Coordinates of C-alpha atoms in Angstrom, one line a residue:
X1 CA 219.4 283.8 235.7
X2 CA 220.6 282.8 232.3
X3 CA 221.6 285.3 229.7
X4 CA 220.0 283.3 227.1
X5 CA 217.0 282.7 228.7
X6 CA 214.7 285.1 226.8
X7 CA 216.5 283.8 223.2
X8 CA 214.6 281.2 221.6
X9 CA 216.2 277.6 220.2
X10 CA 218.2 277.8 217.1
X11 CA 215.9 276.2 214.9
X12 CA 213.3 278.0 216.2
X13 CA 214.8 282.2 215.0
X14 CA 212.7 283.2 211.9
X15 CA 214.8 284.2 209.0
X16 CA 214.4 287.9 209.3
X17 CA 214.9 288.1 213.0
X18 CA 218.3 286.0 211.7
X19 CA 218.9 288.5 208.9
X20 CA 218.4 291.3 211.6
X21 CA 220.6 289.9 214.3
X22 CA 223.0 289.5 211.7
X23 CA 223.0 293.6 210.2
X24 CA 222.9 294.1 213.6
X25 CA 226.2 292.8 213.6
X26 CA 227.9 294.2 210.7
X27 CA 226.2 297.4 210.8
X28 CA 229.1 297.7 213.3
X29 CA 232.0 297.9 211.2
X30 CA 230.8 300.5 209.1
X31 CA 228.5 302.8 211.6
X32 CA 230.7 302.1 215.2
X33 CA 227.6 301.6 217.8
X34 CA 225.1 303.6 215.7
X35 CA 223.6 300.8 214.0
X36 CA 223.4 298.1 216.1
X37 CA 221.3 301.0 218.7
X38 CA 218.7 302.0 216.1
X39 CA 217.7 298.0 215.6
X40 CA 218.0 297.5 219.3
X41 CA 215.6 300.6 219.6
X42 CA 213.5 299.6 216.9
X43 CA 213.1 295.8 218.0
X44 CA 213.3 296.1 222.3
X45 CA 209.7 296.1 223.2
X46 CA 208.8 293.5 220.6
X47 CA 208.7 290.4 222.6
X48 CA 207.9 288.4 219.8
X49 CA 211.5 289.6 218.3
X50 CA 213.4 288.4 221.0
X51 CA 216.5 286.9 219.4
X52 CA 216.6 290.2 217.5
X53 CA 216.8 292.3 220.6
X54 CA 219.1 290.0 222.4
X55 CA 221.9 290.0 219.6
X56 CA 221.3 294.1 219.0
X57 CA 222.3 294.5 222.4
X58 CA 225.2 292.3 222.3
X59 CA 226.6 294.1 219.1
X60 CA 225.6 297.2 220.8
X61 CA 227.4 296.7 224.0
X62 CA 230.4 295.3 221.8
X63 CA 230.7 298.5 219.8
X64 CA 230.3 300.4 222.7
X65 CA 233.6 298.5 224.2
X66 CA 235.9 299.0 221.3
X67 CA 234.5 302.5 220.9
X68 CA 236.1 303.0 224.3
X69 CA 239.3 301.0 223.1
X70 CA 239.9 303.4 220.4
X71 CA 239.2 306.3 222.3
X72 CA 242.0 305.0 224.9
X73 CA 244.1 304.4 221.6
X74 CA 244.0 307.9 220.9
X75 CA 245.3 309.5 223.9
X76 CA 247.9 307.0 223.8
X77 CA 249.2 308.1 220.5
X78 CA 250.7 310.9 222.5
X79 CA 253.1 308.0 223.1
X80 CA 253.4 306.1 220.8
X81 CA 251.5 302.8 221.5
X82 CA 248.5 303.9 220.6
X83 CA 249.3 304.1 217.0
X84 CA 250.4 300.1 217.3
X85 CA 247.2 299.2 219.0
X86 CA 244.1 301.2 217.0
X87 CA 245.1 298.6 214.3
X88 CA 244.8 295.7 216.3
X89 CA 241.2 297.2 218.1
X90 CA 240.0 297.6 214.6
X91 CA 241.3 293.9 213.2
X92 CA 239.8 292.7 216.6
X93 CA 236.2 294.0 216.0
X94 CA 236.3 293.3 212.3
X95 CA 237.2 289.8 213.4
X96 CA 234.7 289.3 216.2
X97 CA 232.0 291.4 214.1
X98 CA 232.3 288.6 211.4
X99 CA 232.3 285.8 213.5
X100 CA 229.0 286.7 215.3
X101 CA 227.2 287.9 211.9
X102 CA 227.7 284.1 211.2
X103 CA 226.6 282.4 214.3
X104 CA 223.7 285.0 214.4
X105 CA 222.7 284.3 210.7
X106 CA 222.7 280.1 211.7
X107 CA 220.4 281.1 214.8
X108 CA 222.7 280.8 217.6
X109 CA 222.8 283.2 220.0
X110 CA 226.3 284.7 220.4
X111 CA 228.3 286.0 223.3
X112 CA 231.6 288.4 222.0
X113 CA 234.5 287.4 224.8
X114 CA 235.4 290.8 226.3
X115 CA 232.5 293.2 225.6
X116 CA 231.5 295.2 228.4
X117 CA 227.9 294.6 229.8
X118 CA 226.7 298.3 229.8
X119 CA 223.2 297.8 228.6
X120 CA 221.6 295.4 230.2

């Protein structure tokens, strides 16, 4: 079974399910996994807002990974390392973040590379 088999065609994604899907993205930058949760809350049993839901939980489950990333960053700093890599986790979802706010705003339905699948 497909991941994108609930997500409708490209040309098909309203403009505010694409504006959504988009905050939904960038609301994780600012707010961590906070932001993309309340629009996955708000929009899950709304099948009509498929594409909505879909890219909510994406962001969520991406926020979620680099929430843990930091976390791990932190207890490194006891040695060191984790001081060098909290910048990278942060450049790394500000990066990704951007990327998907863009392919989610043209419609397409995006995948982040190394996000954990906790919310299914």
């Amino acid at each position: 079974m497909s991941d994108f088999e609930n997500v409708p065609a490209a040309a098909s994604v309203p403009s505010d399910q694409r504006t959504m899907a988009l905050a939904a993205h960038l609301l994780g930058i600012f707010t961590g996994f906070i932001g993309a949760l309340i629009i996955w809350l708000i929009n899950k049993d709304d099948a009509s807002k498929a594409f909505v839901t879909d890219q909510a939980k994406e962001a969520l489950n991406f926020q979620i990974t680099i929430s843990i990333a930091m976390l791990i960053c932190i207890i490194l700093m006891i040695v060191i390392i984790g001081g060098i890599l909290a910048p990278v986790v942060g450049l790394i979802s500000l990066v990704f973040s951007v990327i998907a706010a863009v392919k989610a705003n043209n419609g397409e339905a995006y995948r982040y590379p190394f996000a954990l699948r906790l919310i299914k």
